[in-house]
XYZ file of C-alpha atoms in Angstrom:
569
model
C -33.384 23.141 21.497
C -29.877 21.688 21.619
C -28.660 24.459 23.912
C -31.158 23.370 26.553
C -29.860 19.801 26.647
C -27.155 18.795 29.074
C -23.935 17.223 27.860
C -25.122 13.791 28.976
C -28.426 14.144 27.127
C -26.525 15.189 24.027
C -24.230 12.220 24.490
C -27.188 9.850 24.885
C -28.942 11.120 21.732
C -25.651 11.100 19.892
C -25.151 7.444 20.780
C -28.643 6.605 19.536
C -27.931 8.451 16.281
C -24.615 6.645 15.884
C -26.281 3.290 16.484
C -28.866 4.074 13.777
C -26.153 5.137 11.330
C -24.114 2.091 12.263
C -27.047 -0.281 11.639
C -27.778 1.280 8.239
C -24.118 1.216 7.245
C -23.717 -2.319 8.543
C -26.744 -3.543 6.583
C -25.433 -1.931 3.384
C -21.986 -3.424 3.918
C -23.555 -6.792 4.677
C -25.409 -6.806 1.350
C -22.242 -5.803 -0.485
C -20.315 -8.566 1.270
C -22.947 -11.130 0.341
C -22.740 -10.099 -3.310
C -18.948 -10.171 -3.261
C -18.864 -13.570 -1.571
C -21.388 -15.000 -4.020
C -19.328 -13.677 -6.919
C -16.103 -15.104 -5.494
C -17.710 -18.443 -4.663
C -19.206 -18.567 -8.145
C -15.723 -18.071 -9.605
C -14.318 -20.830 -7.421
C -17.174 -23.130 -8.365
C -16.619 -22.486 -12.036
C -12.941 -23.348 -11.574
C -13.901 -26.637 -9.916
C -16.387 -27.424 -12.699
C -13.806 -26.528 -15.351
C -11.295 -28.863 -13.672
C -13.728 -31.793 -13.614
C -14.759 -31.216 -17.242
C -11.094 -31.098 -18.206
C -10.381 -34.358 -16.361
C -13.306 -36.062 -18.096
C -12.106 -34.838 -21.480
C -8.572 -35.990 -20.682
C -9.747 -39.499 -19.772
C -11.860 -39.859 -22.922
C -8.984 -38.543 -25.002
C -6.515 -40.960 -23.430
C -8.798 -43.931 -24.074
C -9.277 -42.826 -27.673
C -5.559 -42.192 -28.277
C -4.679 -45.654 -26.930
C -7.222 -47.152 -29.312
C -5.760 -45.260 -32.282
C -2.295 -46.470 -31.310
C -3.660 -50.030 -31.057
C -5.018 -49.861 -34.602
C -1.450 -49.483 -35.909
C -0.277 -52.744 -34.308
C 1.090 -55.276 -36.831
C -0.626 -58.257 -35.153
C -4.021 -56.613 -35.619
C -3.324 -55.651 -39.234
C -2.009 -59.146 -40.123
C -4.806 -61.096 -38.447
C -7.127 -61.139 -41.527
C -4.323 -62.723 -43.553
C -3.853 -65.384 -40.857
C -7.604 -66.073 -40.904
C -7.517 -66.704 -44.649
C -4.276 -68.623 -45.105
C -3.174 -69.798 -41.657
C -3.847 -73.116 -40.023
C -5.933 -73.554 -36.890
C -2.944 -73.224 -34.559
C -1.687 -69.951 -36.107
C -5.224 -68.476 -35.995
C -5.501 -69.449 -32.334
C -2.050 -68.077 -31.509
C -2.748 -64.824 -33.414
C -6.037 -64.309 -31.587
C -4.396 -64.880 -28.181
C -1.706 -62.329 -29.064
C -4.372 -59.775 -30.022
C -6.382 -60.447 -26.828
C -3.240 -59.918 -24.728
C -2.573 -56.596 -26.412
C -6.189 -55.557 -25.994
C -5.973 -56.383 -22.291
C -2.756 -54.403 -21.902
C -4.365 -51.474 -23.713
C -7.434 -51.610 -21.447
C -5.218 -51.611 -18.349
C -3.088 -48.646 -19.516
C -5.719 -46.116 -18.399
C -7.388 -45.487 -15.042
C -10.779 -46.203 -16.630
C -11.887 -49.767 -17.183
C -12.681 -50.107 -20.862
C -13.339 -52.793 -23.413
C -11.878 -52.864 -26.930
C -13.563 -55.004 -29.584
C -12.193 -55.673 -33.072
C -14.707 -56.411 -35.850
C -13.264 -58.062 -38.983
C -16.338 -57.663 -41.158
C -15.117 -59.654 -44.179
C -14.103 -62.652 -42.054
C -17.111 -62.251 -39.696
C -14.640 -62.425 -36.815
C -14.902 -60.617 -33.431
C -11.990 -60.239 -30.995
C -12.601 -58.555 -27.624
C -10.506 -57.716 -24.547
C -13.297 -59.179 -22.356
C -14.077 -62.881 -22.419
C -17.605 -62.342 -21.102
C -18.743 -58.994 -22.478
C -21.645 -57.414 -20.696
C -22.618 -55.293 -23.663
C -24.533 -56.240 -26.766
C -22.690 -57.111 -29.989
C -22.134 -54.334 -32.461
C -25.099 -53.392 -34.616
C -23.467 -51.672 -37.567
C -26.724 -50.500 -39.030
C -27.717 -48.543 -35.886
C -24.274 -47.439 -34.692
C -22.613 -44.096 -35.262
C -19.007 -44.110 -36.446
C -16.251 -41.809 -35.094
C -18.524 -40.414 -32.400
C -18.988 -41.110 -28.708
C -22.426 -42.625 -28.104
C -24.004 -43.403 -24.768
C -26.066 -46.569 -24.372
C -28.260 -46.954 -21.313
C -30.012 -49.982 -19.843
C -33.136 -50.104 -17.719
C -31.267 -50.238 -14.414
C -29.563 -46.870 -14.959
C -26.279 -48.457 -16.068
C -24.692 -48.349 -19.472
C -21.554 -47.353 -21.297
C -20.039 -44.923 -23.776
C -19.075 -46.431 -27.127
C -16.801 -45.139 -29.869
C -16.551 -46.973 -33.227
C -13.483 -46.223 -35.285
C -12.881 -47.010 -38.930
C -9.278 -47.894 -39.747
C -7.278 -47.805 -42.966
C -7.942 -51.537 -43.173
C -11.373 -51.428 -44.769
C -12.595 -54.692 -43.246
C -11.609 -53.735 -39.647
C -13.748 -51.716 -37.183
C -12.585 -50.999 -33.635
C -15.063 -50.319 -30.868
C -13.951 -48.991 -27.482
C -16.496 -49.056 -24.654
C -16.257 -47.180 -21.351
C -18.623 -48.141 -18.565
C -20.596 -45.342 -16.934
C -19.394 -46.646 -13.592
C -16.014 -45.070 -14.405
C -17.652 -41.651 -14.670
C -19.617 -42.186 -11.458
C -16.485 -43.210 -9.542
C -14.722 -40.146 -10.849
C -17.502 -37.973 -9.386
C -17.397 -39.662 -5.955
C -14.443 -37.612 -4.553
C -16.108 -34.413 -5.700
C -17.488 -32.901 -2.463
C -17.638 -29.234 -3.410
C -21.278 -29.692 -4.415
C -23.667 -32.185 -5.985
C -22.215 -33.373 -9.342
C -24.298 -34.402 -12.329
C -23.456 -35.367 -15.918
C -25.718 -34.561 -18.849
C -25.280 -35.824 -22.419
C -26.987 -33.169 -24.494
C -26.772 -35.160 -27.725
C -28.981 -37.959 -26.411
C -30.647 -36.104 -23.467
C -29.280 -38.558 -20.918
C -28.439 -37.720 -17.285
C -25.694 -39.673 -15.538
C -25.781 -39.394 -11.737
C -24.403 -41.099 -8.655
C -27.715 -40.995 -6.828
C -31.212 -39.787 -7.527
C -31.260 -36.583 -5.445
C -33.797 -34.667 -7.513
C -37.323 -35.545 -8.603
C -37.685 -37.043 -12.069
C -39.612 -34.050 -13.424
C -36.689 -31.773 -12.422
C -34.324 -33.121 -15.075
C -36.173 -31.696 -18.107
C -36.105 -28.270 -16.411
C -32.351 -28.597 -15.859
C -31.797 -29.565 -19.488
C -33.779 -26.562 -20.708
C -31.522 -24.146 -18.751
C -28.268 -25.403 -20.322
C -27.017 -23.404 -23.315
C -23.573 -22.673 -24.659
C -20.244 -24.107 -23.534
C -20.483 -22.966 -19.890
C -22.584 -20.877 -17.559
C -24.697 -20.840 -14.420
C -28.330 -20.549 -13.423
C -30.605 -20.742 -10.381
C -32.670 -23.880 -9.934
C -35.268 -24.695 -7.284
C -36.249 -28.208 -6.282
C -38.217 -29.438 -3.257
C -38.098 -25.986 -1.599
C -34.308 -25.633 -1.923
C -32.731 -23.063 -4.229
C -29.559 -24.221 -5.966
C -26.902 -22.297 -7.829
C -25.914 -24.485 -10.795
C -22.648 -24.171 -12.727
C -21.944 -26.205 -15.857
C -19.142 -26.775 -18.333
C -19.030 -28.791 -21.546
C -16.327 -31.429 -22.096
C -14.106 -30.926 -25.116
C -14.232 -34.460 -26.540
C -17.980 -35.082 -26.627
C -21.368 -33.500 -26.061
C -21.180 -34.090 -22.292
C -21.759 -31.430 -19.618
C -20.539 -31.518 -16.034
C -22.972 -29.784 -13.650
C -22.443 -28.684 -10.053
C -25.429 -28.094 -7.743
C -24.811 -26.072 -4.586
C -27.482 -24.768 -2.185
C -27.490 -20.981 -2.383
C -28.067 -20.631 1.347
C -24.673 -22.190 2.085
C -22.945 -19.258 0.412
C -24.255 -16.718 2.906
C -24.854 -18.894 5.989
C -21.383 -18.365 7.587
C -21.354 -14.615 7.091
C -24.967 -14.321 8.290
C -24.151 -16.239 11.470
C -21.036 -14.153 12.146
C -22.907 -10.928 11.473
C -25.614 -11.894 13.951
C -23.012 -12.506 16.637
C -21.386 -9.197 15.800
C -24.701 -7.330 16.073
C -25.375 -8.925 19.446
C -21.937 -7.873 20.647
C -22.483 -4.309 19.403
C -25.851 -4.078 21.154
C -24.277 -5.271 24.400
C -21.502 -2.703 24.054
C -24.003 0.082 23.308
C -26.073 -0.873 26.348
C -22.932 -0.838 28.494
C -21.930 2.567 27.121
C -25.362 4.023 27.870
C -25.265 2.648 31.407
C -21.751 3.955 31.943
C -22.769 7.384 30.559
C -25.571 7.643 33.077
C -23.164 6.641 35.834
C -20.669 9.303 34.770
C -23.339 11.959 35.067
C -23.044 11.837 38.832
C -19.280 11.496 38.937
C -18.444 14.182 36.364
C -20.921 17.021 36.907
C -19.609 18.150 40.303
C -15.868 18.104 39.404
C -16.628 19.997 36.177
C -18.412 22.745 38.135
C -15.472 23.038 40.548
C -12.982 23.307 37.700
C -15.166 25.811 35.883
C -15.352 28.155 38.895
C -11.579 27.979 39.401
C -10.932 28.713 35.726
C -13.341 31.670 35.800
C -11.452 33.191 38.740
C -8.157 32.640 36.925
C -9.627 34.219 33.777
C -10.579 37.340 35.750
C -6.936 37.803 36.737
C -6.814 35.969 40.054
C -3.580 34.018 39.514
C -3.860 32.644 43.034
C -6.939 30.627 42.056
C -6.490 26.948 42.918
C -8.599 23.792 42.721
C -9.266 21.759 45.859
C -8.525 18.056 45.861
C -11.068 16.139 43.771
C -12.078 12.538 44.473
C -12.274 11.280 40.889
C -8.840 10.192 39.692
C -9.095 11.776 36.233
C -10.322 15.115 37.588
C -7.757 15.020 40.357
C -5.123 14.888 37.618
C -6.790 17.806 35.841
C -6.930 19.797 39.070
C -3.257 19.155 39.766
C -2.415 20.148 36.193
C -4.395 23.369 36.579
C -2.626 24.153 39.831
C 0.771 23.555 38.251
C -0.226 25.764 35.331
C -1.204 28.597 37.674
C 2.030 28.235 39.647
C 4.172 28.231 36.519
C 2.434 31.134 34.802
C 4.555 33.791 36.501
C 7.733 31.843 35.827
C 6.737 31.435 32.192
C 6.080 35.170 31.825
C 9.495 35.919 33.287
C 11.145 33.503 30.884
C 9.360 35.075 27.900
C 10.418 38.564 28.959
C 13.970 37.375 29.545
C 14.013 35.750 26.097
C 12.847 38.993 24.469
C 15.589 40.874 26.292
C 18.126 38.366 25.065
C 16.927 38.810 21.469
C 17.195 42.575 21.745
C 20.642 42.234 23.279
C 21.716 39.986 20.389
C 20.454 42.553 17.883
C 22.278 45.347 19.738
C 25.546 43.397 19.723
C 25.089 42.684 16.025
C 24.607 46.361 15.228
C 27.539 47.350 17.388
C 29.753 44.839 15.598
C 28.749 45.979 12.140
C 31.825 48.174 11.716
C 34.855 46.316 13.034
C 37.477 48.986 13.842
C 40.287 46.567 13.084
C 38.758 45.751 9.695
C 38.346 49.447 8.889
C 41.919 50.211 9.981
C 43.282 47.471 7.697
C 41.310 48.877 4.747
C 42.591 52.414 5.348
C 46.110 51.129 5.789
C 45.794 49.306 2.448
C 44.624 52.512 0.756
C 47.540 54.479 2.249
C 50.125 51.886 1.183
C 48.758 51.655 -2.374
C 48.545 55.454 -2.647
C 52.194 55.755 -1.639
C 53.219 53.623 -4.590
C 50.688 55.408 -6.845
C 48.595 52.234 -7.451
C 45.522 54.259 -8.290
C 43.547 51.275 -9.582
C 43.855 49.407 -6.262
C 43.038 52.575 -4.282
C 39.941 53.157 -6.422
C 38.754 49.561 -6.082
C 39.248 49.506 -2.299
C 37.536 52.871 -1.897
C 34.488 51.862 -3.955
C 34.083 48.508 -2.210
C 34.577 50.018 1.254
C 32.119 52.840 0.518
C 29.422 50.373 -0.618
C 30.156 48.180 2.404
C 29.792 51.041 4.863
C 26.685 52.424 3.127
C 24.921 49.039 3.510
C 25.736 48.394 7.156
C 24.776 51.929 8.235
C 21.094 51.319 7.326
C 20.303 50.109 10.843
C 16.640 51.106 10.604
C 16.015 48.442 7.913
C 15.348 44.955 9.238
C 15.476 43.031 5.970
C 16.610 43.317 2.371
C 16.429 41.376 -0.858
C 18.693 38.425 -1.465
C 20.327 40.381 -4.307
C 21.212 43.271 -1.969
C 22.618 40.851 0.609
C 24.713 39.022 -2.009
C 25.984 42.365 -3.422
C 27.060 43.423 0.071
C 28.910 40.137 0.592
C 30.618 40.556 -2.802
C 31.952 43.956 -1.665
C 33.163 42.400 1.586
C 34.882 39.516 -0.195
C 36.380 41.855 -2.790
C 37.951 43.902 0.051
C 39.359 40.714 1.550
C 40.663 39.553 -1.845
C 42.429 42.888 -2.438
C 44.298 42.453 0.826
C 44.843 38.683 0.561
C 45.292 37.358 -2.957
C 45.265 33.722 -1.763
C 41.549 34.018 -0.913
C 38.977 33.814 -3.727
C 35.211 33.446 -3.849
C 32.570 31.859 -6.084
C 28.913 32.963 -5.936
C 26.122 31.261 -7.890
C 22.592 32.540 -7.184
C 19.759 31.997 -9.743
C 18.360 35.305 -10.942
C 14.747 34.337 -10.192
C 15.673 34.130 -6.477
C 17.019 37.695 -6.227
C 13.702 39.040 -4.956
C 13.516 36.867 -1.797
C 13.352 38.932 1.410
C 15.901 37.939 4.057
C 17.158 39.558 7.283
C 20.033 41.945 6.741
C 23.588 40.885 7.569
C 22.965 37.102 7.806
C 25.598 36.099 5.241
C 28.514 38.392 6.210
C 29.118 36.768 9.661
C 29.191 33.328 8.032
C 31.602 34.476 5.300
C 33.801 36.126 7.902
C 33.883 32.849 9.898
C 34.887 30.955 6.743
C 37.845 33.295 6.234
C 38.907 33.825 9.853
C 38.462 30.279 11.236
C 38.580 28.196 8.058
C 40.972 29.557 5.445
C 43.433 31.843 7.295
C 44.651 29.180 9.818
C 45.646 26.940 6.907
C 47.805 29.533 5.118
C 46.857 27.957 1.790
C 44.784 28.907 -1.233
C 41.188 29.198 -0.060
C 37.793 29.503 -1.778
C 34.514 30.721 -0.291
C 31.482 29.398 -2.195
C 27.938 30.770 -1.891
C 25.012 29.032 -3.581
C 21.233 29.029 -3.205
C 18.472 26.652 -4.210
C 14.711 26.444 -3.816
C 13.136 23.704 -1.690
C 9.575 22.383 -1.502
C 8.542 24.996 1.105
C 11.174 27.737 0.869
C 14.814 28.114 -0.018
C 18.271 27.125 1.202
C 21.432 29.273 1.120
C 24.773 27.449 1.407
C 28.022 29.129 2.473
C 31.106 26.907 2.613
C 34.871 26.993 2.516
C 37.685 24.539 1.866
C 39.632 25.446 4.987
C 40.758 23.698 8.152
C 37.313 22.634 9.356
C 36.381 21.754 12.948
C 36.805 18.773 15.204
C 33.721 16.838 16.251
C 33.867 18.220 19.781
C 34.021 21.837 18.658
C 31.270 21.241 16.099
C 28.966 19.919 18.838
C 29.828 22.923 21.026
C 29.014 25.326 18.174
C 25.686 23.625 17.535
C 24.724 23.823 21.221
C 25.811 27.448 21.332
C 23.622 28.289 18.318
C 20.456 27.060 20.051
C 21.118 28.462 23.561
C 18.754 31.231 24.618
C 21.449 32.677 26.866
C 24.972 33.407 25.654
C 27.066 31.102 27.857
C 30.391 30.471 26.066
C 32.249 33.718 25.375
C 34.987 31.887 23.406
C 32.556 30.977 20.608
C 31.421 34.511 19.828
C 27.958 35.676 18.851
C 28.013 35.782 15.033
C 26.629 32.324 14.211
C 24.260 32.379 17.197
C 22.832 35.776 16.200
C 22.303 34.643 12.604
C 20.425 31.507 13.754
C 18.209 33.405 16.222
C 17.405 36.187 13.768
C 16.367 33.678 11.101
C 14.088 31.865 13.557
C 12.647 35.123 14.835
C 11.948 36.275 11.285
C 10.705 33.077 9.627
C 9.650 30.756 12.474
C 11.041 27.822 14.421
C 11.210 25.481 11.432
C 13.806 27.768 9.819
C 17.357 28.248 11.019
C 21.048 27.612 10.504
C 22.811 24.228 10.287
C 26.578 23.689 10.473
C 28.521 20.783 8.972
C 32.289 20.367 9.240
C 35.146 17.899 9.568
C 38.880 18.319 10.165
C 40.692 19.385 6.969
C 37.391 19.078 5.111
C 36.124 22.636 5.321
C 32.964 24.007 6.926
C 29.485 24.306 5.410
C 26.741 26.628 6.713
C 23.191 25.899 5.518
C 20.525 28.580 5.999
C 17.083 26.971 5.668
C 14.147 29.353 5.227
C 10.676 27.816 5.534
C 8.023 30.051 3.995
C 5.291 27.810 5.389
C 5.500 29.441 8.835
C 5.274 33.053 7.761
C 2.068 33.557 9.707
C 3.709 32.457 12.944
C 7.013 34.329 12.412
C 7.923 37.893 13.254
C 6.819 40.694 10.954
C 9.039 43.117 9.074
C 9.315 45.201 12.247
C 10.914 42.309 14.117
C-alpha cells in the first residue's frame, strides 16, 4: 500500500500523523503542566499564609510581652499602698503616672490596644483609655491567661487577655480591637483572607464575600495546624489554605479561585494551538505547491544518475529552473567532471605508498651501518676481545634476521622492541656515550604493529639528536594504553630542533608526495604506514625544542580497524 503512494502523499499523511501525535503529546504535557503549576502555586500560597499567621502571632506576642513588662513597673505595684495611706493629691498623681505609662505602652506597638488595671481589693480601675468602648471586666465570666474574643452585634469586637500578677489584688487586662486584624489583612492581595477563631467559632472578615451558610462548611473542613481543601460557593470553586497562629486558637485562611491558577496557561496554550494549526495548514499548502516544482527536476536528475550509474561518465544534467535543483545539477556535473581526476589521484596515492614501502625495504640494510659493525668486529678480534666480538655478532645476526623477513607486514610489539634492543645494543657497543632505557608493560607485548616503525625513529634520535651534541645521550622508549588504543613514545635528550625545522618535518610527514629530499623518508614512511594500517585517526606526532630533545609519539587507534588496511597491506 505504501509503495503505491507518491512521496507527496506520504508526506501529507505523515504530516497528519505528526499533528495527531503532537496534539496527544501536547494535551498530556498540558495536564502535567497544570498539575505542576497548581502544586507550585499551592506551595507559594502556603508560604503567604504562613507569613500572615506568623505576623499575627508576632503582634499578639508583642502586645502580651509589653503587658508583662508593664506589670513589673514600680508605680503600678506601689499604687495600692498609695490608695490606702496616701492623701488625695498623691492618689491623683499616682493614677496620672500610671495612665501615662499605660498610654506609652499602648503606643509602643503597631496595634491600637487598651490596658486596664483592676485593683480588686481597693475596687479601683485604671485604664489607658479615658472613654473605653468595651464593657467593664466581669471576673465571673472571664477567662484568665487566655486570649478571648468578644463580638458585638455590628460585627465589631476585640480580643481580651486577662493576666494575674504576683500582686494578688491586681489583674491586668489588655484588649486588642478586631479592627487591627482587619487592617492587617487589607494589604493582603494574594487572595481573599479570612480569620477563624476555632475556640469560639467566630469568623473575622473584612467584608462579607460568602453566604452566611458557607461559614459552617468552612469551619468543618479545618483540622490540624495547617492544610488546604477545595470549597465551592455561589458556583465558584476555591482552593483554601489555612494556618494556625502560635499564640492563640486563631486560623488565617486564604481563598483563591481555582480557575485563576490555570487561566494564564490555558490562554497561552490556546494561542499556541492556533499558531500550530496555521503553520500546519501552511506546510500542507506549500507541500502541494512543491509537488509541481519538484517532480520534474527529480525525474531529470534521476535519468542523469542512471546513465552515470551504467558507466556513462559523460552524463550531464541540463540547466534546471528551480534554484535548489540547479545547485544539485551543478554539483552533479562537477562530480562527474572530477571523477576521472579523483581516480587518477587515488591511483597516484597508491603508487606513492608502494614506492614508500619499496624505499623502506631497500633501506633496511644500510651498507655504511653494516660496514661499521664488521669493522668493529675486526678491530676487537685483532685485540682478542672475544666478549665484544661475540656480543656484536649475536646482536648483528638477530638484527639482520629480523629485517630480512620482508614478506611479513606486521609483528608483535615484543618482537619490535627486541629488534630495537639489538639495534641499540650495536650502537652502544660502538659508542659508549649512548645508552637506552626501555619500559614496556608485559601485558602490551601482544599488540600487533607494522614492522620497522620504531627503528627509524630510534635512528633519528641518535643521528640527529644525540650525535651532534657530542655528549652523554639517552634514548627512552615507553608505551601506555589509551581509551581507544595505545601510544608508543620514543624520545632523546639531544640537540632538538628549531621551530622552523619542526614545522617543516610535520608538513613533510603528511605530504602525499615526497617533496623535500633533505628531510629523508624515515619519519614520513612510519607515519604513512601507521595510517595505512590502522586508519586516519592514527599516526605519528613530533615534539621538539632546541636543546630540549625530540619526542616521537606513535598513536594507534583501534577504533578504526574496520576502515584500515588488512594484514596484507
